[in-house]
Amino acid sequence: QGVIGGEYARREGEHEAVCHAISVQYSPAKAAAPETEAGRVARCVILADQLDKLAGYLGLGLAPSGSSDPFGLRRAVTILLDVAWGWGAVRRSYREAIEQALAIYAQQGHALDAEACLQALREVFQGRYKALLADERYDALDAALLLDAPDAVFEPRAVQLRLRVLDRMAQDVAWVQTATRPLNLVGSAVKKGIAITDTVDASKLESESGSKLWEQVQAATPAVQQALDAEDAAALESALRPLQSVIHDFFETTMVMAEDEQVRLARLALLRKVTALLRVGGDW
């Protein structure tokens, strides 16, 4: 139907890029190169088609189960991943796009279960990563997917970048041990219900090594963001590495859970900032 649809469009005088997009809608592998106009239009049509399909079926609760996938929803997610990995323009999360698709259904009078759709879609995405990246170590893939951050699965290019960073750094046992400490401590504090702010009050740290760690976090943040924007694993490693020694010194000299509440919260806020930076490279 795609090929014939493209032919009808061509005979009706549609722009050639539109004709091409219609003709390859059901065969994404035949789309023109993404740097061409025809390729860009084709990929937009392909993405819209898959997003519409996923929002509709999953919003109705018709998720794949076991080996049963009568509506080809796993293939739809595979196409989303392939387009994202093969086309540099798809850098953002697919969450916003699926929410737009659900909103269009709502505008047309079809109230779908948005949260159930997103949860089912997360599960399909996770399954597709594991099928398509079967050669990756399972623990490295889980670390790249940031399983405790549910929407991370909607960012295929970020997942790919984290896998490259993990491949470069995860064999360094000392690094992993050091990076794990702030992640574990912050995670434990959150589980205990401690409210950790996003603002670091450096005057309340009362720790020379803590002040040095905060200075290093501030220095590393722009470099980490730049590496993330450029999807440069080597640059991201270079930005993260200087944190290792100051994190180690901080834990060797400072009791994070101090008796003074203001000091304790300042130190936890600092470690939350450290954790956010470290997790750009994966869940260590």
Coordinates of C-alpha atoms in Angstrom, one line a residue, residues 76-179:
A76 CA 7.1 -0.2 15.8
V77 CA 9.5 0.4 18.7
T78 CA 12.3 -1.2 16.8
I79 CA 11.7 1.3 14.0
L80 CA 11.7 4.2 16.5
L81 CA 15.1 3.0 17.8
D82 CA 16.5 2.4 14.3
V83 CA 15.5 5.9 13.2
A84 CA 16.9 7.5 16.3
W85 CA 20.2 5.7 16.0
G86 CA 20.5 6.3 12.3
W87 CA 19.5 9.9 12.2
G88 CA 21.3 12.5 14.3
A89 CA 18.2 14.8 14.4
V90 CA 16.4 12.5 16.9
R91 CA 18.2 13.5 20.1
R92 CA 15.3 14.1 22.4
S93 CA 13.2 11.8 24.4
Y94 CA 10.3 10.0 22.7
R95 CA 8.1 10.7 25.7
E96 CA 7.1 14.1 24.5
A97 CA 6.2 12.7 21.1
I98 CA 4.0 9.9 22.5
E99 CA 2.3 12.4 24.7
Q100 CA 1.5 14.5 21.6
A101 CA 0.1 11.4 19.9
L102 CA -2.1 10.7 22.9
A103 CA -3.2 14.4 22.9
I104 CA -4.3 14.1 19.3
Y105 CA -6.5 11.1 20.1
A106 CA -8.0 13.1 23.0
Q107 CA -8.8 16.0 20.7
Q108 CA -10.6 13.6 18.4
G109 CA -12.8 12.4 21.3
H110 CA -10.8 9.2 22.2
A111 CA -9.8 9.3 25.9
L112 CA -7.0 6.8 26.2
D113 CA -5.2 5.8 29.4
A114 CA -2.0 7.8 29.1
E115 CA -0.2 6.5 32.1
A116 CA -0.9 2.9 31.2
C117 CA 0.3 3.6 27.7
L118 CA 3.6 5.0 28.9
Q119 CA 4.2 2.2 31.3
A120 CA 3.5 -0.5 28.7
L121 CA 5.7 1.5 26.2
R122 CA 8.6 1.5 28.7
E123 CA 8.4 -2.3 29.0
V124 CA 8.4 -2.7 25.2
F125 CA 11.3 -0.3 24.9
Q126 CA 13.3 -2.3 27.5
G127 CA 12.6 -5.5 25.7
R128 CA 13.6 -4.1 22.3
Y129 CA 16.9 -2.8 23.7
K130 CA 17.7 -6.2 25.1
A131 CA 16.8 -7.9 21.8
L132 CA 18.7 -5.4 19.5
L133 CA 21.7 -5.1 21.8
A134 CA 22.0 -8.7 22.7
D135 CA 25.8 -8.6 22.4
E136 CA 26.1 -6.1 25.2
R137 CA 26.8 -7.3 28.7
Y138 CA 23.4 -7.5 30.6
D139 CA 24.7 -5.5 33.5
A140 CA 26.2 -2.8 31.3
L141 CA 22.9 -2.5 29.4
D142 CA 20.9 -2.2 32.6
A143 CA 23.4 0.5 33.7
A144 CA 22.9 2.3 30.4
L145 CA 19.1 2.1 30.7
L146 CA 19.1 3.7 34.2
L147 CA 16.3 1.4 35.3
D148 CA 15.4 3.5 38.3
A149 CA 14.7 6.4 36.0
P150 CA 11.8 5.1 34.0
D151 CA 11.8 7.6 31.2
A152 CA 15.5 7.1 30.3
V153 CA 14.4 4.2 28.0
F154 CA 12.8 6.9 25.7
E155 CA 16.2 8.4 24.9
P156 CA 17.9 5.9 22.5
R157 CA 20.9 8.1 21.7
A158 CA 21.6 8.8 25.3
V159 CA 21.4 5.0 26.0
Q160 CA 23.9 4.5 23.2
L161 CA 26.2 7.1 24.6
R162 CA 26.1 5.6 28.1
L163 CA 27.0 2.2 26.7
R164 CA 30.1 3.7 25.0
V165 CA 31.1 5.5 28.3
L166 CA 30.6 2.3 30.3
D167 CA 32.7 0.4 27.8
R168 CA 35.5 2.8 28.3
M169 CA 35.3 3.1 32.1
A170 CA 33.5 0.1 33.7
Q171 CA 36.6 -2.1 33.7
D172 CA 38.3 0.4 36.1
V173 CA 37.4 -1.2 39.4
A174 CA 38.6 1.8 41.5
W175 CA 36.5 4.2 39.4
V176 CA 33.4 2.1 39.8
Q177 CA 33.9 1.7 43.6
T178 CA 34.4 5.4 44.0
A179 CA 31.4 6.4 41.7

